[in-house]
Amino acid sequence: MQEQGATPQRGPASRRDAERDRVIDLVRFFCLALVVVGHCMMVSPVLHRDGTVTTENTLTEQGWFVPVIWIFMVMPLFFVTGGTTGLQSWQRLKARGGTGFEFAQARLLRLVRPATALLACMFVGLSAALLLGVDPQVIQLMTAGAGMPLWFLAAYLAAQLNIPLLARFHDRAPWLTLGALAALVVAVDCFRGVLPLLAYANLVFLWCAVQQLGFLMADGHFARLSRSALVGLAIAANLLLGVVAGLGLYSGNMLVNLNPPTFCLLLLGVSQAAFLQLVRPALGWVAGVHWVSALVAVAGRRSMTVYLWHLPLLVGMSGLLLLTDFPKPAAGTAGWWWARPLVLLGVVALLLPVLAAFGRLEERPTASVHTRGRPAGAVVTAAVVVFIPVADAAFNGLTLGLLGGGAACFALAVLLLGRMPERVPEQPGVVRGGQAGGPLPAGPSSASVEP
C-alpha cells in the first residue's frame, strides 16, 4: 500500500495515458474508421474493352448520398478534436518552457515522417509498374487516386502549425478570433468565382476557424452551455446550412464543399462540436469499457499510418484485381455492395504489415534531455520545403514525378528537423485544459490520435 503523500512513480507512457481525453480519442477513432469504410464504398475502377481504365465513385451516384454525407462528413470533427488536443499540448509545452518553434518541430516530425515513407514507397512501386509495362494512363490514375489523402495532411499541418499564434489570440479574445477567421472564410467564398485560385486560401482560414471550435471546447465554453442551448446551437447551425444551400449560395453536397472547403463546413463544425458535447457523458461510458479503450489506444498510436496508407492500398488492390479472373460485379449492383465487406477486410489485411513496417514512424523521436532544439530557421525551412510539393500538387495535380520530388522534400525536412529534445519542468505546475478548463499535469506532451 502506498504511503500517504508519496508521489507515484510513472513512466512517460503512463503519464501520457493519464493526460489523454478518452472521449476525444474515441471520436477520432470513429472518424478514422468512417473514412476508411467510406473510401471502400467509393473506389470502383473499371477496365474497358479497349484496355483503358477509369474510376467510378459509386457512392456519390446514389440518390441518398447527399443527405447521408451531410450527417457523416466528419472532417470538421477531425479539426475540432485536433484543436482540443493541439491546444492542450501547446499549453503543456509552454508551461515547461517550450517555444512555438519547438511545437512546430514536434508537429512537423509527427506528420511528415510517416508521409515520407508513403511517398517514397508509392514512387518506387509505381515506377516499377511503369517499367514493367503498365499503361502510363493507369499509373497516373492510381497516382492521383492514391494521393488524395495528402490534401488533408497539408490542411491539418497548416492548422496545427498556427496553434501557438492562434492560442495567443484566443487567450485575449476567443470570440473575436473565431469571428475574424469566419469573416475571412466568407470573404474568400465571395470572391472565389472571380479568382478561383483564391478558394484555396480557405484550406488555411476555414480549417483554422474550425480548429478554434476545439479551443473553445478545451477551455470549457461548450461544457458551460446547458443541454437545451447545445441542442439549439446544433439546430441553428444546420438550419443556416440548409438556408444557404437552399438559396443556391452553396452546394447541398458536403463533398462538393470539401475541396476547396467552404463556409458550410464551419457551420457543420459548430453543429458537430455541440453534438459532441451533448453526447460526451455517453461516450465517456463507452470509452471506459476496457476492450474499447484498448482498441482505441492501439489504433490511436498508428492512426496517421492508417489514414495515409489505406487509400493507396485500396487503389492498388482494386487495380490488381482487374488483372485477374476474380469476379468483378458491376459497380452499384447488389453483388458489388455485398462485396464491400470483403474489400474492407482486404484493406485491413494489407494494412497490418504496413503498420508493422512503418507504424513506429509516428512515434515522437526524442533525444537526450541535454539536447537543444533545432534553430528556428531550420524549422521554418523544413516547413517551406514540405509545402512546396504540396502546393504544386494542389494547383497542378499529383504526378509520378511529383511523388518522387515530394518524397525527397519530405525526407530533407525530416533531416532539417532532427530529433526533439525532452524538456523537464523545473517546478511541477498545471495548465489550463480538459473539458471545462480544469487543470492538467505539466507532463510530457500527450500522443494524441492524429487522423
Short mmCIF file of C-alpha atoms in Angstrom, two decimals:
data_model
loop_
_atom_site.label_atom_id
_atom_site.label_comp_id
_atom_site.label_asym_id
_atom_site.label_seq_id
_atom_site.Cartn_x
_atom_site.Cartn_y
_atom_site.Cartn_z
CA MET A 1 0.00 0.00 0.00
CA GLN A 2 1.40 3.37 -0.98
CA GLU A 3 2.22 5.74 1.87
CA GLN A 4 0.11 8.87 2.19
CA GLY A 5 1.63 11.82 0.40
CA ALA A 6 4.00 9.70 -1.66
CA THR A 7 4.26 10.55 -5.32
CA PRO A 8 3.53 7.58 -7.58
CA GLN A 9 6.34 6.79 -9.98
CA ARG A 10 5.08 6.71 -13.52
CA GLY A 11 6.94 6.46 -16.78
CA PRO A 12 6.29 8.69 -19.80
CA ALA A 13 3.81 6.26 -21.33
CA SER A 14 1.65 6.05 -18.21
CA ARG A 15 1.71 9.83 -17.77
CA ARG A 16 0.60 10.29 -21.37
CA ASP A 17 -2.25 7.84 -20.85
CA ALA A 18 -3.37 9.75 -17.77
CA GLU A 19 -3.42 13.01 -19.73
CA ARG A 20 -5.41 11.69 -22.67
CA ASP A 21 -9.05 12.57 -23.11
CA ARG A 22 -10.59 9.17 -23.83
CA VAL A 23 -13.71 10.69 -25.36
CA ILE A 24 -11.69 12.69 -27.88
CA ASP A 25 -9.63 9.60 -28.73
CA LEU A 26 -12.82 7.56 -29.23
CA VAL A 27 -14.33 10.19 -31.51
CA ARG A 28 -11.21 10.37 -33.64
CA PHE A 29 -11.09 6.60 -33.89
CA PHE A 30 -14.71 6.60 -35.08
CA CYS A 31 -13.98 9.32 -37.64
CA LEU A 32 -10.97 7.43 -39.00
CA ALA A 33 -12.94 4.19 -39.25
CA LEU A 34 -15.75 6.00 -41.06
CA VAL A 35 -13.30 7.47 -43.59
CA VAL A 36 -11.80 4.06 -44.34
CA VAL A 37 -15.23 2.44 -44.72
CA GLY A 38 -16.45 5.33 -46.89
CA HIS A 39 -13.50 5.04 -49.26
CA CYS A 40 -14.11 1.30 -49.60
CA MET A 41 -17.62 2.19 -50.79
CA MET A 42 -16.39 4.80 -53.25
CA VAL A 43 -13.44 3.38 -55.21
CA SER A 44 -14.57 1.37 -58.22
CA PRO A 45 -12.06 1.06 -61.10
CA VAL A 46 -13.43 -0.19 -64.42
CA LEU A 47 -11.42 -1.95 -67.15
CA HIS A 48 -12.89 -1.19 -70.60
CA ARG A 49 -12.69 -3.34 -73.72
CA ASP A 50 -10.10 -1.05 -75.32
CA GLY A 51 -7.80 -1.55 -72.32
CA THR A 52 -8.35 1.85 -70.72
CA VAL A 53 -9.16 2.13 -67.04
CA THR A 54 -11.46 4.65 -65.43
CA THR A 55 -12.77 5.05 -61.90
CA GLU A 56 -16.34 5.44 -60.76
CA ASN A 57 -17.36 6.92 -57.44
CA THR A 58 -20.30 4.61 -56.89
CA LEU A 59 -21.30 6.06 -53.54
CA THR A 60 -21.75 9.61 -54.83
CA GLU A 61 -24.06 8.39 -57.60
CA GLN A 62 -26.66 7.11 -55.12
CA GLY A 63 -29.76 9.23 -54.63
CA TRP A 64 -29.49 9.00 -50.84
CA PHE A 65 -25.86 10.13 -50.75
CA VAL A 66 -26.36 13.90 -50.31
CA PRO A 67 -28.40 13.80 -47.07
CA VAL A 68 -26.24 11.00 -45.67
CA ILE A 69 -22.94 12.79 -46.32
CA TRP A 70 -24.41 15.85 -44.59
CA ILE A 71 -24.53 13.72 -41.43
CA PHE A 72 -21.35 11.70 -41.90
CA MET A 73 -18.97 14.38 -43.21
CA VAL A 74 -16.53 14.06 -40.31
CA MET A 75 -13.64 16.26 -41.47
CA PRO A 76 -14.82 19.24 -39.37
CA LEU A 77 -14.96 16.95 -36.34
CA PHE A 78 -11.35 15.91 -37.03
CA PHE A 79 -10.27 19.54 -36.78
CA VAL A 80 -12.42 20.27 -33.73
CA THR A 81 -10.81 17.41 -31.81
CA GLY A 82 -7.40 18.30 -33.27
CA GLY A 83 -7.84 21.82 -31.92
CA THR A 84 -8.65 20.46 -28.45
CA THR A 85 -5.63 18.17 -28.20
CA GLY A 86 -3.37 20.63 -30.01
CA LEU A 87 -4.13 23.49 -27.63
CA GLN A 88 -3.61 21.29 -24.59
CA SER A 89 -0.29 20.02 -25.97
CA TRP A 90 0.86 23.59 -26.62
CA GLN A 91 -0.15 24.66 -23.10
CA ARG A 92 1.82 21.81 -21.58
CA LEU A 93 4.89 22.54 -23.69
CA LYS A 94 4.74 26.27 -22.90
CA ALA A 95 4.41 25.51 -19.17
CA ARG A 96 7.70 23.58 -19.40
CA GLY A 97 9.43 26.49 -21.09
CA GLY A 98 8.93 25.32 -24.67
CA THR A 99 8.65 27.63 -27.65
CA GLY A 100 6.39 27.84 -30.66
CA PHE A 101 9.21 26.63 -32.87
CA GLU A 102 9.63 23.52 -30.73
CA PHE A 103 5.90 22.90 -31.02
CA ALA A 104 6.11 23.27 -34.80
CA GLN A 105 9.14 20.96 -34.86
CA ALA A 106 7.25 18.24 -32.99
CA ARG A 107 4.14 18.57 -35.14
CA LEU A 108 6.11 18.51 -38.38
CA LEU A 109 8.04 15.42 -37.33
CA ARG A 110 4.94 13.55 -36.22
CA LEU A 111 3.13 14.14 -39.51
CA VAL A 112 5.93 14.31 -42.08
CA ARG A 113 7.86 11.17 -41.10
CA PRO A 114 5.03 8.70 -41.94
CA ALA A 115 4.15 10.70 -45.06
CA THR A 116 7.74 10.44 -46.29
CA ALA A 117 7.59 6.64 -46.20
CA LEU A 118 4.30 6.64 -48.10
CA LEU A 119 5.52 8.93 -50.89
CA ALA A 120 8.78 7.01 -51.28
CA CYS A 121 7.04 3.62 -51.46
CA MET A 122 4.41 4.90 -53.90
CA PHE A 123 7.10 6.38 -56.14
CA VAL A 124 9.19 3.21 -56.16
CA GLY A 125 6.20 0.89 -56.60
CA LEU A 126 4.52 2.86 -59.38
CA SER A 127 7.84 3.48 -61.17
CA ALA A 128 8.49 -0.26 -61.14
CA ALA A 129 5.00 -0.89 -62.51
CA LEU A 130 5.67 1.60 -65.31
CA LEU A 131 8.93 -0.14 -66.21
CA LEU A 132 7.13 -3.49 -66.26
CA GLY A 133 4.81 -2.21 -68.97
CA VAL A 134 1.75 -0.94 -67.10
CA ASP A 135 -0.01 1.72 -69.17
CA PRO A 136 1.03 5.28 -68.15
CA GLN A 137 -2.65 6.26 -68.04
CA VAL A 138 -3.25 3.61 -65.39
CA ILE A 139 -0.19 4.79 -63.44
CA GLN A 140 -1.44 8.39 -63.48
CA LEU A 141 -4.92 7.28 -62.43
CA MET A 142 -3.52 5.32 -59.49
CA THR A 143 -1.18 8.18 -58.54
CA ALA A 144 -3.98 10.75 -58.44
CA GLY A 145 -6.38 8.47 -56.61
CA ALA A 146 -3.96 7.14 -54.03
CA GLY A 147 -2.60 10.61 -53.27
CA MET A 148 -5.95 12.12 -52.30
CA PRO A 149 -5.37 11.84 -48.51
CA LEU A 150 -2.38 14.16 -48.81
CA TRP A 151 -4.60 17.24 -49.12
CA PHE A 152 -5.84 16.57 -45.61
CA LEU A 153 -2.30 16.22 -44.31
CA ALA A 154 -1.42 19.64 -45.75
CA ALA A 155 -4.52 21.34 -44.34
CA TYR A 156 -4.17 19.70 -40.94
CA LEU A 157 -0.48 20.54 -40.72
CA ALA A 158 -1.11 24.18 -41.68
CA ALA A 159 -3.76 24.49 -38.96
CA GLN A 160 -1.59 22.78 -36.32
CA LEU A 161 1.46 24.95 -37.06
CA ASN A 162 -0.67 28.03 -36.38
CA ILE A 163 -1.74 26.84 -32.91
CA PRO A 164 0.80 28.90 -30.88
CA LEU A 165 -0.20 32.10 -32.70
CA LEU A 166 -3.93 31.39 -32.65
CA ALA A 167 -3.75 30.35 -28.99
CA ARG A 168 -2.37 33.81 -28.15
CA PHE A 169 -5.27 35.47 -29.96
CA HIS A 170 -7.67 33.02 -28.34
CA ASP A 171 -6.43 33.87 -24.85
CA ARG A 172 -7.05 37.58 -25.46
CA ALA A 173 -10.31 37.47 -27.44
CA PRO A 174 -11.65 33.98 -28.24
CA TRP A 175 -14.89 35.03 -29.92
CA LEU A 176 -13.29 37.87 -31.87
CA THR A 177 -10.63 35.45 -33.16
CA LEU A 178 -13.25 32.96 -34.30
CA GLY A 179 -15.34 35.74 -35.85
CA ALA A 180 -12.37 37.17 -37.75
CA LEU A 181 -11.48 33.76 -39.19
CA ALA A 182 -15.12 33.15 -40.15
CA ALA A 183 -15.22 36.55 -41.88
CA LEU A 184 -12.10 35.64 -43.88
CA VAL A 185 -13.74 32.36 -44.92
CA VAL A 186 -16.86 34.15 -46.16
CA ALA A 187 -14.76 36.79 -47.95
CA VAL A 188 -12.83 34.09 -49.82
CA ASP A 189 -16.10 32.37 -50.75
CA CYS A 190 -17.47 35.64 -52.13
CA PHE A 191 -14.52 36.14 -54.48
CA ARG A 192 -13.78 32.53 -55.45
CA GLY A 193 -15.94 32.83 -58.57
CA VAL A 194 -13.81 35.72 -59.88
CA LEU A 195 -10.50 34.40 -58.58
CA PRO A 196 -10.75 30.58 -58.50
CA LEU A 197 -7.26 30.11 -57.04
CA LEU A 198 -8.24 32.28 -54.07
CA ALA A 199 -10.54 29.48 -52.93
CA TYR A 200 -7.50 27.51 -51.76
CA ALA A 201 -6.86 30.14 -49.08
CA ASN A 202 -9.72 28.54 -47.17
CA LEU A 203 -7.57 25.44 -46.72
CA VAL A 204 -5.99 27.63 -44.03
CA PHE A 205 -8.75 30.06 -42.97
CA LEU A 206 -11.58 27.51 -42.83
CA TRP A 207 -9.74 24.75 -41.01
CA CYS A 208 -8.14 27.20 -38.57
CA ALA A 209 -11.64 28.53 -37.81
CA VAL A 210 -12.95 25.00 -37.19
CA GLN A 211 -9.87 24.31 -35.07
CA GLN A 212 -10.80 27.32 -32.91
CA LEU A 213 -14.00 25.47 -32.00
CA GLY A 214 -11.72 22.85 -30.47
CA PHE A 215 -10.00 25.63 -28.48
CA LEU A 216 -13.40 26.65 -27.12
CA MET A 217 -14.13 23.04 -26.20
CA ALA A 218 -10.75 22.66 -24.47
CA ASP A 219 -11.40 25.80 -22.43
CA GLY A 220 -14.83 24.57 -21.34
CA HIS A 221 -17.01 27.05 -23.26
CA PHE A 222 -19.19 24.25 -24.66
CA ALA A 223 -19.27 22.45 -21.29
CA ARG A 224 -20.78 25.55 -19.66
CA LEU A 225 -23.75 25.55 -22.05
CA SER A 226 -26.95 23.84 -20.97
CA ARG A 227 -28.29 20.86 -22.87
CA SER A 228 -31.08 22.96 -24.37
CA ALA A 229 -28.54 25.57 -25.50
CA LEU A 230 -26.39 22.89 -27.15
CA VAL A 231 -29.42 21.45 -28.93
CA GLY A 232 -30.41 24.93 -30.09
CA LEU A 233 -26.90 25.65 -31.33
CA ALA A 234 -26.80 22.42 -33.36
CA ILE A 235 -30.24 23.06 -34.84
CA ALA A 236 -29.44 26.68 -35.67
CA ALA A 237 -26.19 25.74 -37.44
CA ASN A 238 -27.97 23.12 -39.55
CA LEU A 239 -30.86 25.44 -40.33
CA LEU A 240 -28.47 28.14 -41.54
CA LEU A 241 -26.63 25.50 -43.55
CA GLY A 242 -29.93 24.48 -45.13
CA VAL A 243 -30.80 28.10 -45.92
CA VAL A 244 -27.52 28.92 -47.70
CA ALA A 245 -27.74 25.63 -49.63
CA GLY A 246 -31.41 26.17 -50.45
CA LEU A 247 -30.72 29.67 -51.77
CA GLY A 248 -28.08 28.23 -54.08
CA LEU A 249 -25.22 30.09 -52.39
CA TYR A 250 -23.54 26.75 -51.70
CA SER A 251 -24.00 23.18 -52.78
CA GLY A 252 -26.04 20.91 -50.54
CA ASN A 253 -23.48 18.17 -51.18
CA MET A 254 -20.89 18.38 -48.40
CA LEU A 255 -18.37 16.50 -50.53
CA VAL A 256 -18.52 19.34 -53.07
CA ASN A 257 -17.94 21.81 -50.23
CA LEU A 258 -14.88 19.91 -49.03
CA ASN A 259 -12.14 20.76 -51.50
CA PRO A 260 -11.58 23.68 -51.55
CA PRO A 261 -13.54 23.99 -48.29
CA THR A 262 -16.36 26.49 -47.84
CA PHE A 263 -18.22 28.24 -45.02
CA CYS A 264 -20.62 25.29 -44.94
CA LEU A 265 -18.02 23.16 -43.19
CA LEU A 266 -17.65 25.74 -40.42
CA LEU A 267 -21.39 25.56 -39.81
CA LEU A 268 -21.14 21.78 -39.83
CA GLY A 269 -18.26 22.01 -37.36
CA VAL A 270 -20.36 24.11 -34.96
CA SER A 271 -23.15 21.53 -35.14
CA GLN A 272 -20.77 18.62 -34.59
CA ALA A 273 -18.99 20.32 -31.68
CA ALA A 274 -22.32 20.97 -29.95
CA PHE A 275 -23.47 17.40 -30.57
CA LEU A 276 -20.17 16.02 -29.26
CA GLN A 277 -20.63 17.95 -26.03
CA LEU A 278 -24.20 16.65 -25.75
CA VAL A 279 -23.22 13.01 -26.01
CA ARG A 280 -19.96 13.30 -24.06
CA PRO A 281 -21.35 11.51 -20.96
CA ALA A 282 -22.48 8.51 -23.02
CA LEU A 283 -19.22 8.47 -24.98
CA GLY A 284 -17.31 8.63 -21.70
CA TRP A 285 -19.02 5.43 -20.59
CA VAL A 286 -18.25 3.70 -23.91
CA ALA A 287 -14.63 4.87 -23.82
CA GLY A 288 -14.30 3.44 -20.33
CA VAL A 289 -15.10 -0.10 -21.49
CA HIS A 290 -11.82 -2.00 -21.26
CA TRP A 291 -11.73 -3.57 -24.72
CA VAL A 292 -12.89 -0.33 -26.37
CA SER A 293 -10.20 1.62 -24.55
CA ALA A 294 -7.55 -0.91 -25.57
CA LEU A 295 -8.65 -0.88 -29.22
CA VAL A 296 -8.71 2.92 -29.40
CA ALA A 297 -5.29 3.16 -27.74
CA VAL A 298 -3.70 0.71 -30.20
CA ALA A 299 -5.33 2.34 -33.24
CA GLY A 300 -4.52 5.82 -31.98
CA ARG A 301 -0.79 5.19 -31.91
CA ARG A 302 -0.87 4.31 -35.61
CA SER A 303 -3.77 6.43 -36.86
CA MET A 304 -1.77 8.59 -39.28
CA THR A 305 -0.27 5.49 -40.92
CA VAL A 306 -3.76 4.02 -41.32
CA TYR A 307 -5.09 7.25 -42.80
CA LEU A 308 -2.23 7.77 -45.25
CA TRP A 309 -1.93 4.17 -46.44
CA HIS A 310 -5.50 2.86 -46.60
CA LEU A 311 -6.42 4.55 -49.89
CA PRO A 312 -3.18 3.69 -51.77
CA LEU A 313 -3.61 0.07 -50.65
CA LEU A 314 -7.26 0.10 -51.69
CA VAL A 315 -6.43 1.55 -55.12
CA GLY A 316 -3.56 -0.90 -55.62
CA MET A 317 -5.65 -3.89 -54.57
CA SER A 318 -8.51 -2.84 -56.84
CA GLY A 319 -6.13 -2.34 -59.75
CA LEU A 320 -4.54 -5.77 -59.32
CA LEU A 321 -7.96 -7.43 -59.16
CA LEU A 322 -8.71 -6.01 -62.61
CA LEU A 323 -5.88 -8.14 -64.00
CA THR A 324 -7.27 -11.38 -62.54
CA ASP A 325 -10.28 -13.56 -63.23
CA PHE A 326 -11.69 -12.78 -59.82
CA PRO A 327 -15.43 -11.97 -60.11
CA LYS A 328 -15.94 -8.25 -60.58
CA PRO A 329 -19.63 -7.30 -60.33
CA ALA A 330 -20.63 -4.05 -61.99
CA ALA A 331 -20.50 -1.00 -59.75
CA GLY A 332 -23.74 -0.31 -57.93
CA THR A 333 -25.21 -3.78 -58.35
CA ALA A 334 -26.27 -5.95 -55.44
CA GLY A 335 -23.19 -8.14 -55.91
CA TRP A 336 -20.94 -5.08 -55.78
CA TRP A 337 -22.47 -3.91 -52.50
CA TRP A 338 -22.23 -7.37 -50.95
CA ALA A 339 -18.53 -7.42 -51.87
CA ARG A 340 -17.78 -4.23 -49.86
CA PRO A 341 -17.18 -6.08 -46.55
CA LEU A 342 -14.67 -8.32 -48.33
CA VAL A 343 -12.94 -5.25 -49.77
CA LEU A 344 -12.75 -3.71 -46.31
CA LEU A 345 -11.28 -6.91 -44.87
CA GLY A 346 -8.74 -6.95 -47.70
CA VAL A 347 -7.63 -3.40 -46.93
CA VAL A 348 -7.33 -4.21 -43.21
CA ALA A 349 -5.25 -7.31 -44.02
CA LEU A 350 -2.92 -5.23 -46.20
CA LEU A 351 -2.64 -2.55 -43.51
CA LEU A 352 -1.30 -4.97 -40.89
CA PRO A 353 2.16 -5.50 -42.46
CA VAL A 354 2.34 -1.80 -43.34
CA LEU A 355 1.66 -0.88 -39.73
CA ALA A 356 4.34 -3.32 -38.60
CA ALA A 357 6.86 -1.85 -41.03
CA PHE A 358 6.13 1.89 -40.80
CA GLY A 359 3.95 2.45 -37.74
CA ARG A 360 6.86 3.41 -35.50
CA LEU A 361 7.48 6.46 -37.66
CA GLU A 362 4.54 8.12 -35.88
CA GLU A 363 6.28 7.96 -32.51
CA ARG A 364 7.85 11.17 -31.36
CA PRO A 365 11.65 10.89 -31.73
CA THR A 366 13.28 12.23 -28.57
CA ALA A 367 16.90 12.87 -27.74
CA SER A 368 18.75 13.45 -24.52
CA VAL A 369 17.38 15.99 -22.07
CA HIS A 370 20.55 17.99 -22.67
CA THR A 371 19.98 18.20 -26.41
CA ARG A 372 18.94 21.61 -27.67
CA GLY A 373 16.13 22.03 -30.16
CA ARG A 374 16.82 22.93 -33.75
CA PRO A 375 17.25 26.63 -34.62
CA ALA A 376 14.10 28.44 -35.65
CA GLY A 377 15.48 28.88 -39.16
CA ALA A 378 15.75 25.12 -39.64
CA VAL A 379 12.13 24.62 -38.56
CA VAL A 380 10.89 27.37 -40.89
CA THR A 381 12.95 25.99 -43.76
CA ALA A 382 11.58 22.50 -43.15
CA ALA A 383 8.00 23.82 -43.24
CA VAL A 384 8.66 25.61 -46.53
CA VAL A 385 10.28 22.51 -48.01
CA VAL A 386 7.23 20.43 -47.06
CA PHE A 387 4.68 22.82 -48.53
CA ILE A 388 6.43 23.31 -51.89
CA PRO A 389 5.40 19.90 -53.34
CA VAL A 390 2.05 20.11 -51.54
CA ALA A 391 1.24 23.44 -53.23
CA ASP A 392 2.38 22.05 -56.59
CA ALA A 393 0.05 19.06 -56.19
CA ALA A 394 -2.86 21.30 -55.17
CA PHE A 395 -2.57 23.53 -58.22
CA ASN A 396 -1.28 21.13 -60.89
CA GLY A 397 -2.32 17.68 -59.69
CA LEU A 398 -0.26 14.80 -58.33
CA THR A 399 2.04 13.07 -60.83
CA LEU A 400 4.59 10.29 -60.58
CA GLY A 401 7.44 12.78 -60.83
CA LEU A 402 5.94 14.90 -58.09
CA LEU A 403 5.68 11.82 -55.88
CA GLY A 404 9.44 11.38 -56.13
CA GLY A 405 10.11 15.08 -55.62
CA GLY A 406 7.73 15.18 -52.68
CA ALA A 407 9.43 12.19 -51.05
CA ALA A 408 12.80 13.93 -51.42
CA CYS A 409 11.46 17.20 -49.99
CA PHE A 410 9.82 15.45 -47.05
CA ALA A 411 13.00 13.48 -46.31
CA LEU A 412 15.01 16.72 -46.39
CA ALA A 413 12.53 18.29 -43.96
CA VAL A 414 12.97 15.37 -41.54
CA LEU A 415 16.76 15.82 -41.67
CA LEU A 416 16.40 19.55 -41.04
CA LEU A 417 14.10 18.96 -38.08
CA GLY A 418 16.40 16.46 -36.36
CA ARG A 419 15.21 14.99 -33.06
CA MET A 420 13.04 16.62 -30.40
CA PRO A 421 14.64 17.39 -27.03
CA GLU A 422 12.75 16.19 -23.97
CA ARG A 423 12.08 19.08 -21.61
CA VAL A 424 11.93 18.50 -17.88
CA PRO A 425 9.94 21.10 -15.87
CA GLU A 426 11.92 22.82 -13.12
CA GLN A 427 8.82 23.11 -10.96
CA PRO A 428 5.70 20.98 -11.33
CA GLY A 429 2.69 23.03 -12.30
CA VAL A 430 -0.65 22.92 -14.01
CA VAL A 431 -2.01 24.47 -17.15
CA ARG A 432 -5.47 25.04 -18.42
CA GLY A 433 -7.09 22.27 -20.38
CA GLY A 434 -9.59 19.47 -20.24
CA GLN A 435 -13.28 19.55 -20.78
CA ALA A 436 -14.10 22.53 -18.61
CA GLY A 437 -10.80 24.34 -18.35
CA GLY A 438 -9.65 22.19 -15.44
CA PRO A 439 -6.02 21.56 -14.55
CA LEU A 440 -3.81 19.18 -16.45
CA PRO A 441 -0.45 18.00 -15.15
CA ALA A 442 2.51 19.64 -16.81
CA GLY A 443 3.90 16.34 -18.01
CA PRO A 444 5.08 15.15 -21.40
CA SER A 445 3.06 16.14 -24.41
CA SER A 446 0.26 13.69 -25.00
CA ALA A 447 0.47 11.46 -28.03
CA SER A 448 -2.87 12.50 -29.42
CA VAL A 449 -4.66 10.49 -32.06
CA GLU A 450 -3.65 12.11 -35.36
CA PRO A 451 -6.10 11.32 -38.19
#
